mmCIF file of C-alpha atoms (C1' of nucleotides) in Angstrom:
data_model
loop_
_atom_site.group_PDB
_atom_site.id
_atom_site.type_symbol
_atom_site.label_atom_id
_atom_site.label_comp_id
_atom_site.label_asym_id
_atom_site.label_seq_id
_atom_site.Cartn_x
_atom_site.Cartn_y
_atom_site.Cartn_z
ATOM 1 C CA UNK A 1 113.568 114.372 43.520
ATOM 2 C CA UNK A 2 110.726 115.262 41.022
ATOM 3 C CA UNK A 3 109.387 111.943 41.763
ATOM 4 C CA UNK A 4 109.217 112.428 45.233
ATOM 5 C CA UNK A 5 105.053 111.997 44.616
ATOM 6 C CA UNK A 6 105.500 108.560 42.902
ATOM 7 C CA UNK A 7 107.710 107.166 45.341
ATOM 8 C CA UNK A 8 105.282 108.680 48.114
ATOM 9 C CA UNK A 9 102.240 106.582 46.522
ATOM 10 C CA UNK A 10 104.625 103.659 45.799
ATOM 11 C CA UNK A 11 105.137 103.742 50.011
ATOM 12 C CA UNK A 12 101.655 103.703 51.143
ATOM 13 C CA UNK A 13 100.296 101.053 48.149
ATOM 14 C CA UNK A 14 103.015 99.002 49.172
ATOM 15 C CA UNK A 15 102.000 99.789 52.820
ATOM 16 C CA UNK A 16 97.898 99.976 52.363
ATOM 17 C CA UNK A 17 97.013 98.307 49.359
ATOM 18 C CA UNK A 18 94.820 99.261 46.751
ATOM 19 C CA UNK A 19 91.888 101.153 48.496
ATOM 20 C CA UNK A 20 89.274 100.850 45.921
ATOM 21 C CA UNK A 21 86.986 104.392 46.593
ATOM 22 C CA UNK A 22 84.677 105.345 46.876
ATOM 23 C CA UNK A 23 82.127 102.439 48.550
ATOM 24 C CA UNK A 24 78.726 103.143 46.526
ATOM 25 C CA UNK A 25 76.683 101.642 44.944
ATOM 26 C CA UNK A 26 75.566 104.720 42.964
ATOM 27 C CA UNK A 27 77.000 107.919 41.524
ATOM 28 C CA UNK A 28 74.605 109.752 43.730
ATOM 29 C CA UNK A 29 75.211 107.901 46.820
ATOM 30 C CA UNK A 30 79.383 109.246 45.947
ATOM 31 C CA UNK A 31 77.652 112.703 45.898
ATOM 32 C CA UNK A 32 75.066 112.208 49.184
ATOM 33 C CA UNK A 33 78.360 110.190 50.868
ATOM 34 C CA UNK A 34 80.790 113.107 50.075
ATOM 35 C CA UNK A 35 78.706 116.125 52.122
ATOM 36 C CA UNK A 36 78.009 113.410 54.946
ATOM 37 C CA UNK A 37 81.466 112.805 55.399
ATOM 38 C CA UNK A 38 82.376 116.756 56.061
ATOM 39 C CA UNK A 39 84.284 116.932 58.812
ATOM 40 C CA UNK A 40 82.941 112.929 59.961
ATOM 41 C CA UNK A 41 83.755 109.408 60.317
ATOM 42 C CA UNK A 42 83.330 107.770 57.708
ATOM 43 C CA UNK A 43 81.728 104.913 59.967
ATOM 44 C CA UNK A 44 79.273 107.148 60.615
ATOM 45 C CA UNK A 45 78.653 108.268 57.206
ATOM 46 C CA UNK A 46 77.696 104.441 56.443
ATOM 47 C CA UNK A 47 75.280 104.575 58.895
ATOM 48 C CA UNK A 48 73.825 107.009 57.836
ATOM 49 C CA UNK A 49 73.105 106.089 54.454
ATOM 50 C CA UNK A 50 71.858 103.166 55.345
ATOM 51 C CA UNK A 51 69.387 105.186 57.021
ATOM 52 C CA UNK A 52 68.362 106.748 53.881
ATOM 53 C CA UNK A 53 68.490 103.548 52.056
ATOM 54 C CA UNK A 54 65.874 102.036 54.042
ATOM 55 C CA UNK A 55 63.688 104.747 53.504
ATOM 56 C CA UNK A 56 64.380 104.524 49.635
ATOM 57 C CA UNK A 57 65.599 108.403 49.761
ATOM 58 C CA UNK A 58 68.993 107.534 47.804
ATOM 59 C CA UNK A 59 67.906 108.987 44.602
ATOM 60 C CA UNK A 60 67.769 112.839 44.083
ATOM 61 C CA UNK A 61 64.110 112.927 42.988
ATOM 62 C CA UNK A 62 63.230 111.468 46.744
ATOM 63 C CA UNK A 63 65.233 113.369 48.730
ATOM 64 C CA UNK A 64 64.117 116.362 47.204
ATOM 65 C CA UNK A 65 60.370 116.135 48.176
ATOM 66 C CA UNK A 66 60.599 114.677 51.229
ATOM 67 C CA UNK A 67 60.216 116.013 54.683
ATOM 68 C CA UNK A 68 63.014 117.664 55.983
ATOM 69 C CA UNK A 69 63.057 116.293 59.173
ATOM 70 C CA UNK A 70 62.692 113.002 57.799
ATOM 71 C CA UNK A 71 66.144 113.658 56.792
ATOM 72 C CA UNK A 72 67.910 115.001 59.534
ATOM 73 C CA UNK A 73 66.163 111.907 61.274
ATOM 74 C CA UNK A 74 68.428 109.655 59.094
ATOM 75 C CA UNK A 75 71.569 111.654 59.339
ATOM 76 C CA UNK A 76 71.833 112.931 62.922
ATOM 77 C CA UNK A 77 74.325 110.780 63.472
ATOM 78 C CA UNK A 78 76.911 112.298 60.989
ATOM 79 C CA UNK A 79 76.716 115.545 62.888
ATOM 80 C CA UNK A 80 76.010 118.701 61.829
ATOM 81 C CA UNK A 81 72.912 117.086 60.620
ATOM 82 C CA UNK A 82 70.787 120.210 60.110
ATOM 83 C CA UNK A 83 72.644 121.871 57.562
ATOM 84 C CA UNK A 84 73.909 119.060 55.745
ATOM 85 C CA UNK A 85 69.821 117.568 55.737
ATOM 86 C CA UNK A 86 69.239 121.292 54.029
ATOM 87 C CA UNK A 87 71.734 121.219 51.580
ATOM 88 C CA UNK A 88 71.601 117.686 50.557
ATOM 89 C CA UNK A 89 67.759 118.460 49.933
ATOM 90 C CA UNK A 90 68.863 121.778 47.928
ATOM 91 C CA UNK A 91 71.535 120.122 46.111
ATOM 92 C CA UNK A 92 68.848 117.086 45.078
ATOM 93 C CA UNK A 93 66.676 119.524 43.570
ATOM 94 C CA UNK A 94 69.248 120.808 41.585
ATOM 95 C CA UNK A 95 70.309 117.166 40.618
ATOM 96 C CA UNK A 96 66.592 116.317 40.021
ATOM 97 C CA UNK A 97 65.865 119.182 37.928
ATOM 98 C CA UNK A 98 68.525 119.802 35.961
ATOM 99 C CA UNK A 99 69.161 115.598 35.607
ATOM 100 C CA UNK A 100 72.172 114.281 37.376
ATOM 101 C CA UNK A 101 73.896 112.453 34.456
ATOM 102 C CA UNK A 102 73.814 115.568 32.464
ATOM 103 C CA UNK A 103 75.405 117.355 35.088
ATOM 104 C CA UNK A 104 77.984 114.963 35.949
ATOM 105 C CA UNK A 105 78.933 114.358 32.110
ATOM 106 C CA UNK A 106 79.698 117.960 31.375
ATOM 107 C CA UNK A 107 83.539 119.233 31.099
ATOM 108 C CA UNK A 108 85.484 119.363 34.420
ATOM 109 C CA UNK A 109 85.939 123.081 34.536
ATOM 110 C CA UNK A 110 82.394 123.897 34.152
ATOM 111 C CA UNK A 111 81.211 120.875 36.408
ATOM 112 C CA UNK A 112 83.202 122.148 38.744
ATOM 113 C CA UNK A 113 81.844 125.920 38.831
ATOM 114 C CA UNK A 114 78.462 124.434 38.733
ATOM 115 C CA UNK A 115 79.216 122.256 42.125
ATOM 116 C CA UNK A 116 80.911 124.610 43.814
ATOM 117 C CA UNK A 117 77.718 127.529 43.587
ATOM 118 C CA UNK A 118 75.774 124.325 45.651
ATOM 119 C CA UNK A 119 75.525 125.785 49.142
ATOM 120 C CA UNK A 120 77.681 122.856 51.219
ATOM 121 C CA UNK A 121 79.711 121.969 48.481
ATOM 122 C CA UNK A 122 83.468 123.402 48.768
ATOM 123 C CA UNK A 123 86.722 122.632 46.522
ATOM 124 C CA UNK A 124 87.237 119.324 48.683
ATOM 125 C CA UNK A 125 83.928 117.902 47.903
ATOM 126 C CA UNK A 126 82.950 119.469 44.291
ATOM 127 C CA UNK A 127 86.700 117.279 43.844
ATOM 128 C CA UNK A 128 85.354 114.051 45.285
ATOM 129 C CA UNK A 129 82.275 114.327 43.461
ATOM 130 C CA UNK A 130 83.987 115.036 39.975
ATOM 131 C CA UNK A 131 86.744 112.191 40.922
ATOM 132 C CA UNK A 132 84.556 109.366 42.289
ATOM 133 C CA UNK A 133 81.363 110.114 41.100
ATOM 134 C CA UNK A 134 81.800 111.774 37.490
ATOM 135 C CA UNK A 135 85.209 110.279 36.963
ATOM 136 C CA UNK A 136 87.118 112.880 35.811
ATOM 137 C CA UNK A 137 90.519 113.230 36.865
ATOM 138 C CA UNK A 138 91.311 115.928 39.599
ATOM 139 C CA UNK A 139 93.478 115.790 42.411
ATOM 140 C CA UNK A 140 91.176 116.042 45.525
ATOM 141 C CA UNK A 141 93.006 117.793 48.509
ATOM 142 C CA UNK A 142 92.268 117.154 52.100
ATOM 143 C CA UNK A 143 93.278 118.114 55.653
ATOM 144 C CA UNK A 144 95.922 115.478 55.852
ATOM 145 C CA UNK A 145 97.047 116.173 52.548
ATOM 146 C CA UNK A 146 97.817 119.682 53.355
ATOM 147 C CA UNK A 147 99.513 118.036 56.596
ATOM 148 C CA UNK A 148 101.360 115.767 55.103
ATOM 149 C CA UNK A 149 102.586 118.228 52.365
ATOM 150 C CA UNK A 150 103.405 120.953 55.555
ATOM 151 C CA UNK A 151 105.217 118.068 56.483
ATOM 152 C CA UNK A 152 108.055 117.066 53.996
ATOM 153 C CA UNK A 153 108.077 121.135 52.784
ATOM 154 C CA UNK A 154 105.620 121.701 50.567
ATOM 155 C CA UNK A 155 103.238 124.824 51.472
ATOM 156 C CA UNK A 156 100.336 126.384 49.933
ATOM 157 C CA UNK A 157 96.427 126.296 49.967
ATOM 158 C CA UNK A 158 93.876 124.287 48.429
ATOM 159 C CA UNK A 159 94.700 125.492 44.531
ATOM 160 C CA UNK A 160 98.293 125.522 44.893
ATOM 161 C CA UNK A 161 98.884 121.608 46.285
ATOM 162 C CA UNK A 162 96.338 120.613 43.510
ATOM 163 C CA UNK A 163 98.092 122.188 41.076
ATOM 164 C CA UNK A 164 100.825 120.633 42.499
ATOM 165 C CA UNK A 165 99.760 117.012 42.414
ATOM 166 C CA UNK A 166 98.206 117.513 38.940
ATOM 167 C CA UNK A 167 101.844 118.978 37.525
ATOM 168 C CA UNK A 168 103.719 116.482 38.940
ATOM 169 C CA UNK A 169 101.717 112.963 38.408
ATOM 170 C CA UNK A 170 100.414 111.241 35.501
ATOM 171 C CA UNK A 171 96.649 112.240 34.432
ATOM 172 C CA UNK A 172 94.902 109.305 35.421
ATOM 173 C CA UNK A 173 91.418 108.681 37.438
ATOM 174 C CA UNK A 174 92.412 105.531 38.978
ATOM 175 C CA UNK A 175 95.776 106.637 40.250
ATOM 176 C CA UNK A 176 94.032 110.058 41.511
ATOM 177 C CA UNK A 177 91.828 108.188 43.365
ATOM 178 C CA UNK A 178 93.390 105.411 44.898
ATOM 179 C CA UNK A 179 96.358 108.529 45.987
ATOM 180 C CA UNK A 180 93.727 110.269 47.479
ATOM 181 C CA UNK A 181 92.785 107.561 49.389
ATOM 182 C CA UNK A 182 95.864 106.400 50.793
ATOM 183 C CA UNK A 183 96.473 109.363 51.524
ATOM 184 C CA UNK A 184 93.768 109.680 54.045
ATOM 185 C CA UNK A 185 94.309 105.436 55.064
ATOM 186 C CA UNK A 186 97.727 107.224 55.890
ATOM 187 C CA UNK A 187 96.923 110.240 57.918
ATOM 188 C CA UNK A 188 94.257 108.186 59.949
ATOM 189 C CA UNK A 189 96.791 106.259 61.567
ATOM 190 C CA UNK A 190 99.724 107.926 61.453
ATOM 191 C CA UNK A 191 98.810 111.942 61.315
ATOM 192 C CA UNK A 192 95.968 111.615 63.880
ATOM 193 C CA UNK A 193 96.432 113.061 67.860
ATOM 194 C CA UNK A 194 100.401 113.861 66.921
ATOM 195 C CA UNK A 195 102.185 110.327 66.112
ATOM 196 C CA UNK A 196 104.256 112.535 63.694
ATOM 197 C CA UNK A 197 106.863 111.107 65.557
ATOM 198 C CA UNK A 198 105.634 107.535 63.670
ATOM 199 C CA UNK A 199 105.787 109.342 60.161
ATOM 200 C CA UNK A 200 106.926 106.970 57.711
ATOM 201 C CA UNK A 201 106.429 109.693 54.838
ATOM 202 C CA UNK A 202 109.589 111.609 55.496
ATOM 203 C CA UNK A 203 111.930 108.606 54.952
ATOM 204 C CA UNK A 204 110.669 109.055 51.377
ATOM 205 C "C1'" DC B 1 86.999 115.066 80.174
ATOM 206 C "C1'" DA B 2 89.385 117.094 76.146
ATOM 207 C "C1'" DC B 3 90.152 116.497 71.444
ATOM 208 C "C1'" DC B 4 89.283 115.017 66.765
ATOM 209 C "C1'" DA B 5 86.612 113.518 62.394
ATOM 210 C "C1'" DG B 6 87.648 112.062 54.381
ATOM 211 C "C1'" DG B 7 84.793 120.839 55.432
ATOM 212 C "C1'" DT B 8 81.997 124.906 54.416
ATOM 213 C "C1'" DT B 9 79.995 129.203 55.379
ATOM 214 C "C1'" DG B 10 79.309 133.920 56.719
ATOM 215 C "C1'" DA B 11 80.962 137.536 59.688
ATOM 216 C "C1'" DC B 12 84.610 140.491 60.643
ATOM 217 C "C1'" DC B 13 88.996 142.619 60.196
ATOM 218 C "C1'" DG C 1 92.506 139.675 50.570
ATOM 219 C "C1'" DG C 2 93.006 136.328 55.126
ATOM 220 C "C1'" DT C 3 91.262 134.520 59.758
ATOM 221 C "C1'" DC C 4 87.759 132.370 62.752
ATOM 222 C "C1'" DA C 5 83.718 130.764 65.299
ATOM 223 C "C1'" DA C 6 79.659 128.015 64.289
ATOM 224 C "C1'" DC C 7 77.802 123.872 62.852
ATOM 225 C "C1'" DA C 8 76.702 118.687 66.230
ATOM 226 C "C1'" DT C 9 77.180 113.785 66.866
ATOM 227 C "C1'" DG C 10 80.166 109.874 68.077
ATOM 228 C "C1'" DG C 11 84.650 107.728 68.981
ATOM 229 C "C1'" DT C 12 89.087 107.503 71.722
#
DNA sequence: CACCAGGTTGACC
DNA sequence: GGTCAACATGGT
């Protein structure tokens, strides 16, 4: 029963496969990738950065000075494109000034603080960023996470699942982040427009 | 045409 | 403390 987590991630790598995450070529694209993706496809996040790429504004020094609407120009099509072009140039400043593999090498709890104070950056993606792009382990919690967990009984908010995850499995980067995201491989198909009825969690 | 996407914020009880 | 509309484009 206390393994009920294991033999969860055992289903869906036996089901998905190993996963891989995050696609980037850089630490800062996994930060730039992880506020695009807020509430988007990640299709469309790809698109997106491509955008940027083209323009040679993946690196926090350029996307700090440019023009704003050169950015919201590259991003429209992740939505909410406004806000996210303002705090991804806010957030680059901070990166640029303050040097981005300083930041990302300090201890988790204090990383953590520090992300969180970014406007735009909330416990799901100040997790992301500390498990894909600093690689520290912490158990990132998402929508279908919290679905999934509502699911087979287990209730709570952001900082009780986490805690949850983090009690219960093994501290280990790799197996944080390919959980994580199975996890969301999983809920894509199956937790999407209600094909609960398809749930192949609960026979867990 | 309605609903959802790898959330976060600020306003208002 | 918790709840909720707003943010906006693109896919199904």
């Amino acid at each position: 029963m206390s393994d009920i987590l294991l033999d969860m991630y055992d289903l869906l790598l036996d089901r998905f496969g190993l996963q891989y995450w995050w696609p980037a070529e850089t630490e800062f694209e996994v930060v730039v990738g992880a506020i695009l993706t807020q509430q988007t496809r990640w299709e469309n996040v790809e698109r997106a950065i491509i955008n940027l790429k083209q323009r040679s504004l993946l690196s926090p020094a350029s996307l700090a000075q440019v023009e704003r609407g050169v950015i919201e120009g590259c991003i429209r099509c992740t939505g909410f494109y406004r806000q996210k072009a303002e705090r991804l140039q806010l957030l680059s400043r901070y990166f640029s000034e303050n040097g981005m593999d300083r930041i990302l090498g300090k201890p988790v709890s204090e990383l953590r603080e520090e992300l969180l104070s970014l406007k735009g950056v909330g416990p799901e993606t100040a997790d992301s960023i500390i498990l894909y792009a600093a690689h520290k382990p912490v158990f990132v919690i998402d929508a279908y996470t919290t679905r999934i967990c509502s699911c087979i009984g287990i209730d709570g908010g952001y900082d009780v699942l986490q805690r949850y995850f983090e009690d219960l499995l093994p501290e280990s980067v790799l197996l944080y982040q390919e959980f994580h995201a199975l996890i969301v491989m999983y809920g894509k198909e199956y937790c999407a427009r209600k094909r609960c009825d398809e749930c192949i969690i609960l026979t867990v």
